[in-house]
Amino acid sequence: CLAGVFGSIAAFRQGRRQASAGSARAWRVARPAEDSMGDLFTKYYRLQEVNRQLEADTKAAVLGDMLEMLDDLERAAQQADTPSAKGALRVLVDKFEAKLRGLGLERVETVGQPFAPQVHEAAARKPCEPGGESGAVCEEYRSGWKMGDRLVRAAVVVVCE
């Protein structure tokens, strides 16, 4: 009876050794598959990031072109002859600007702000008026716009000296 128990224990140990050797072999075979799955996930996430960047670049380019249309509408509103035409064009400008804001664009602050080369482009300099601050923006020729932290178009300004 005792010999049967010892025989069972020996058989169990032998089976366990074979199973562990088999699992080690299986682990060595499965490990490259895990590595390649990891590589695939890494490539997938990199591709997702590239796609997000491409989408943001495309959106900025299209909205940059639309800003030129806004400039034309603003100039037309300033040069309109009659108050009714000026008012109608102003409504169009406001609606167009609201749509741009809805798409994530925001206007860069200019007049009265210190000149910042990151968001402003100096077109001219002129003497400061009394009470004006030297190095501050005193006039805006073309509005600047940004989308989040990204500058879509720099503002063209006049700087007081």
mmCIF file of C-alpha atoms in Angstrom:
data_model
loop_
_atom_site.group_PDB
_atom_site.id
_atom_site.type_symbol
_atom_site.label_atom_id
_atom_site.label_comp_id
_atom_site.label_asym_id
_atom_site.label_seq_id
_atom_site.Cartn_x
_atom_site.Cartn_y
_atom_site.Cartn_z
ATOM 1 C CA CYS A 1 0.000 0.000 0.000
ATOM 2 C CA LEU A 2 2.850 2.337 0.933
ATOM 3 C CA ALA A 3 4.639 1.466 -2.286
ATOM 4 C CA GLY A 4 1.550 2.510 -4.223
ATOM 5 C CA VAL A 5 1.477 5.884 -2.440
ATOM 6 C CA PHE A 6 5.182 6.477 -3.092
ATOM 7 C CA GLY A 7 4.673 5.437 -6.692
ATOM 8 C CA SER A 8 1.832 7.926 -7.052
ATOM 9 C CA ILE A 9 3.947 10.684 -5.531
ATOM 10 C CA ALA A 10 6.813 9.886 -7.905
ATOM 11 C CA ALA A 11 4.439 9.843 -10.872
ATOM 12 C CA PHE A 12 2.960 13.158 -9.742
ATOM 13 C CA ARG A 13 6.427 14.713 -9.461
ATOM 14 C CA GLN A 14 7.413 13.373 -12.863
ATOM 15 C CA GLY A 15 4.214 14.756 -14.398
ATOM 16 C CA ARG A 16 4.827 18.090 -12.744
ATOM 17 C CA ARG A 17 8.373 18.264 -14.140
ATOM 18 C CA GLN A 18 7.105 17.456 -17.607
ATOM 19 C CA ALA A 19 4.317 20.005 -17.293
ATOM 20 C CA SER A 20 6.698 22.713 -16.116
ATOM 21 C CA ALA A 21 9.115 21.888 -18.917
ATOM 22 C CA GLY A 22 6.222 22.050 -21.365
ATOM 23 C CA SER A 23 4.988 25.346 -19.953
ATOM 24 C CA ALA A 24 8.511 26.785 -20.164
ATOM 25 C CA ARG A 25 8.636 25.698 -23.774
ATOM 26 C CA ALA A 26 5.194 27.197 -24.340
ATOM 27 C CA TRP A 27 6.291 30.391 -22.615
ATOM 28 C CA ARG A 28 9.339 30.678 -24.893
ATOM 29 C CA VAL A 29 7.090 30.156 -27.922
ATOM 30 C CA ALA A 30 4.404 32.583 -26.680
ATOM 31 C CA ARG A 31 6.876 35.288 -25.684
ATOM 32 C CA PRO A 32 7.699 36.388 -29.276
ATOM 33 C CA ALA A 33 3.955 36.528 -29.974
ATOM 34 C CA GLU A 34 3.514 38.804 -26.954
ATOM 35 C CA ASP A 35 6.403 40.962 -28.146
ATOM 36 C CA SER A 36 4.913 41.285 -31.609
ATOM 37 C CA MET A 37 1.496 42.149 -30.100
ATOM 38 C CA GLY A 38 3.225 44.820 -28.024
ATOM 39 C CA ASP A 39 4.898 46.147 -31.148
ATOM 40 C CA LEU A 40 1.562 46.192 -32.938
ATOM 41 C CA PHE A 41 -0.068 48.155 -30.114
ATOM 42 C CA THR A 42 2.837 50.611 -30.087
ATOM 43 C CA LYS A 43 2.554 51.107 -33.835
ATOM 44 C CA TYR A 44 -1.223 51.492 -33.526
ATOM 45 C CA TYR A 45 -0.919 54.243 -30.911
ATOM 46 C CA ARG A 46 1.784 56.011 -32.919
ATOM 47 C CA LEU A 47 -0.457 55.886 -35.983
ATOM 48 C CA GLN A 48 -3.335 57.325 -33.964
ATOM 49 C CA GLU A 49 -1.107 60.215 -32.862
ATOM 50 C CA VAL A 50 0.025 60.854 -36.449
ATOM 51 C CA ASN A 51 -3.629 60.874 -37.557
ATOM 52 C CA ARG A 52 -4.566 63.376 -34.822
ATOM 53 C CA GLN A 53 -1.676 65.622 -35.860
ATOM 54 C CA LEU A 54 -2.641 65.377 -39.537
ATOM 55 C CA GLU A 55 -6.238 66.252 -38.678
ATOM 56 C CA ALA A 56 -5.120 69.308 -36.681
ATOM 57 C CA ASP A 57 -2.780 70.427 -39.513
ATOM 58 C CA THR A 58 -5.536 70.089 -42.105
ATOM 59 C CA LYS A 59 -8.056 71.923 -39.928
ATOM 60 C CA ALA A 60 -5.593 74.773 -39.331
ATOM 61 C CA ALA A 61 -4.840 75.069 -43.067
ATOM 62 C CA VAL A 62 -8.508 75.183 -44.068
ATOM 63 C CA LEU A 63 -9.423 77.628 -41.317
ATOM 64 C CA GLY A 64 -6.427 79.793 -42.255
ATOM 65 C CA ASP A 65 -7.874 80.104 -45.764
ATOM 66 C CA MET A 66 -11.279 80.979 -44.315
ATOM 67 C CA LEU A 67 -9.693 83.787 -42.292
ATOM 68 C CA GLU A 68 -8.876 85.545 -45.563
ATOM 69 C CA MET A 69 -12.601 85.582 -46.343
ATOM 70 C CA LEU A 70 -13.268 87.080 -42.910
ATOM 71 C CA ASP A 71 -10.697 89.807 -43.647
ATOM 72 C CA ASP A 72 -12.497 90.626 -46.908
ATOM 73 C CA LEU A 73 -15.848 90.843 -45.130
ATOM 74 C CA GLU A 74 -14.387 93.122 -42.426
ATOM 75 C CA ARG A 75 -12.850 95.440 -45.057
ATOM 76 C CA ALA A 76 -16.139 95.552 -46.959
ATOM 77 C CA ALA A 77 -17.999 96.424 -43.752
ATOM 78 C CA GLN A 78 -15.547 99.275 -43.049
ATOM 79 C CA GLN A 79 -15.837 100.678 -46.582
ATOM 80 C CA ALA A 80 -19.597 100.318 -46.998
ATOM 81 C CA ASP A 81 -21.321 103.545 -48.098
ATOM 82 C CA THR A 82 -24.678 103.307 -46.360
ATOM 83 C CA PRO A 83 -25.396 102.483 -42.735
ATOM 84 C CA SER A 84 -27.733 99.639 -43.766
ATOM 85 C CA ALA A 85 -25.022 98.004 -45.923
ATOM 86 C CA LYS A 86 -22.501 98.490 -43.138
ATOM 87 C CA GLY A 87 -24.916 96.888 -40.650
ATOM 88 C CA ALA A 88 -25.687 93.954 -42.941
ATOM 89 C CA LEU A 89 -22.009 93.252 -43.552
ATOM 90 C CA ARG A 90 -21.302 93.573 -39.826
ATOM 91 C CA VAL A 91 -23.949 90.884 -39.152
ATOM 92 C CA LEU A 92 -22.234 88.616 -41.691
ATOM 93 C CA VAL A 93 -18.839 89.258 -40.089
ATOM 94 C CA ASP A 94 -20.210 88.448 -36.641
ATOM 95 C CA LYS A 95 -21.856 85.226 -37.846
ATOM 96 C CA PHE A 96 -18.732 84.126 -39.690
ATOM 97 C CA GLU A 97 -16.592 84.874 -36.656
ATOM 98 C CA ALA A 98 -19.000 82.931 -34.413
ATOM 99 C CA LYS A 99 -18.687 79.909 -36.718
ATOM 100 C CA LEU A 100 -14.897 80.123 -36.571
ATOM 101 C CA ARG A 101 -15.023 80.279 -32.783
ATOM 102 C CA GLY A 102 -17.302 77.237 -32.817
ATOM 103 C CA LEU A 103 -14.612 75.368 -34.741
ATOM 104 C CA GLY A 104 -12.067 76.151 -32.013
ATOM 105 C CA LEU A 105 -10.437 79.360 -33.252
ATOM 106 C CA GLU A 106 -9.911 82.346 -30.997
ATOM 107 C CA ARG A 107 -8.700 85.835 -31.819
ATOM 108 C CA VAL A 108 -5.256 86.913 -30.600
ATOM 109 C CA GLU A 109 -5.374 89.985 -28.372
ATOM 110 C CA THR A 110 -3.457 92.871 -29.938
ATOM 111 C CA VAL A 111 -4.214 96.546 -29.268
ATOM 112 C CA GLY A 112 -2.840 97.662 -25.902
ATOM 113 C CA GLN A 113 -0.909 94.420 -25.392
ATOM 114 C CA PRO A 114 2.890 94.279 -25.265
ATOM 115 C CA PHE A 115 4.383 93.205 -28.585
ATOM 116 C CA ALA A 116 4.990 89.423 -28.568
ATOM 117 C CA PRO A 117 6.841 88.054 -31.607
ATOM 118 C CA GLN A 118 5.290 84.614 -30.990
ATOM 119 C CA VAL A 119 1.824 85.916 -31.943
ATOM 120 C CA HIS A 120 2.410 89.364 -33.505
ATOM 121 C CA GLU A 121 4.101 90.399 -36.722
ATOM 122 C CA ALA A 122 5.301 94.030 -36.691
ATOM 123 C CA ALA A 123 4.489 95.842 -39.927
ATOM 124 C CA ALA A 124 5.400 99.341 -38.778
ATOM 125 C CA ARG A 125 6.474 101.501 -35.855
ATOM 126 C CA LYS A 126 5.079 104.841 -34.900
ATOM 127 C CA PRO A 127 5.596 107.318 -32.083
ATOM 128 C CA CYS A 128 3.502 106.678 -28.996
ATOM 129 C CA GLU A 129 0.573 108.924 -28.236
ATOM 130 C CA PRO A 130 0.554 110.615 -24.839
ATOM 131 C CA GLY A 131 -0.074 107.963 -22.198
ATOM 132 C CA GLY A 132 0.899 105.162 -24.606
ATOM 133 C CA GLU A 133 3.358 102.498 -23.607
ATOM 134 C CA SER A 134 6.517 102.010 -25.631
ATOM 135 C CA GLY A 135 6.703 98.518 -27.126
ATOM 136 C CA ALA A 136 2.953 98.039 -26.990
ATOM 137 C CA VAL A 137 0.723 97.325 -29.976
ATOM 138 C CA CYS A 138 -1.175 100.472 -30.937
ATOM 139 C CA GLU A 139 -2.920 99.370 -34.148
ATOM 140 C CA GLU A 140 -3.932 96.129 -35.855
ATOM 141 C CA TYR A 141 -3.698 95.701 -39.625
ATOM 142 C CA ARG A 142 -4.757 92.060 -39.743
ATOM 143 C CA SER A 143 -6.208 89.949 -36.945
ATOM 144 C CA GLY A 144 -4.305 87.013 -35.533
ATOM 145 C CA TRP A 145 -5.929 83.699 -34.680
ATOM 146 C CA LYS A 146 -4.996 80.608 -32.730
ATOM 147 C CA MET A 147 -6.500 77.183 -32.213
ATOM 148 C CA GLY A 148 -5.750 76.034 -28.682
ATOM 149 C CA ASP A 149 -2.002 76.502 -28.201
ATOM 150 C CA ARG A 150 -1.329 76.494 -31.947
ATOM 151 C CA LEU A 151 -0.975 79.783 -33.829
ATOM 152 C CA VAL A 152 -2.956 79.621 -37.080
ATOM 153 C CA ARG A 153 -2.114 83.136 -38.218
ATOM 154 C CA ALA A 154 -0.006 85.876 -36.621
ATOM 155 C CA ALA A 155 -1.538 89.293 -36.144
ATOM 156 C CA VAL A 156 -0.005 92.059 -38.272
ATOM 157 C CA VAL A 157 0.349 95.109 -36.036
ATOM 158 C CA VAL A 158 1.858 98.559 -35.550
ATOM 159 C CA VAL A 159 4.106 98.959 -32.526
ATOM 160 C CA CYS A 160 4.533 102.161 -30.514
ATOM 161 C CA GLU A 161 8.081 103.364 -29.932
#
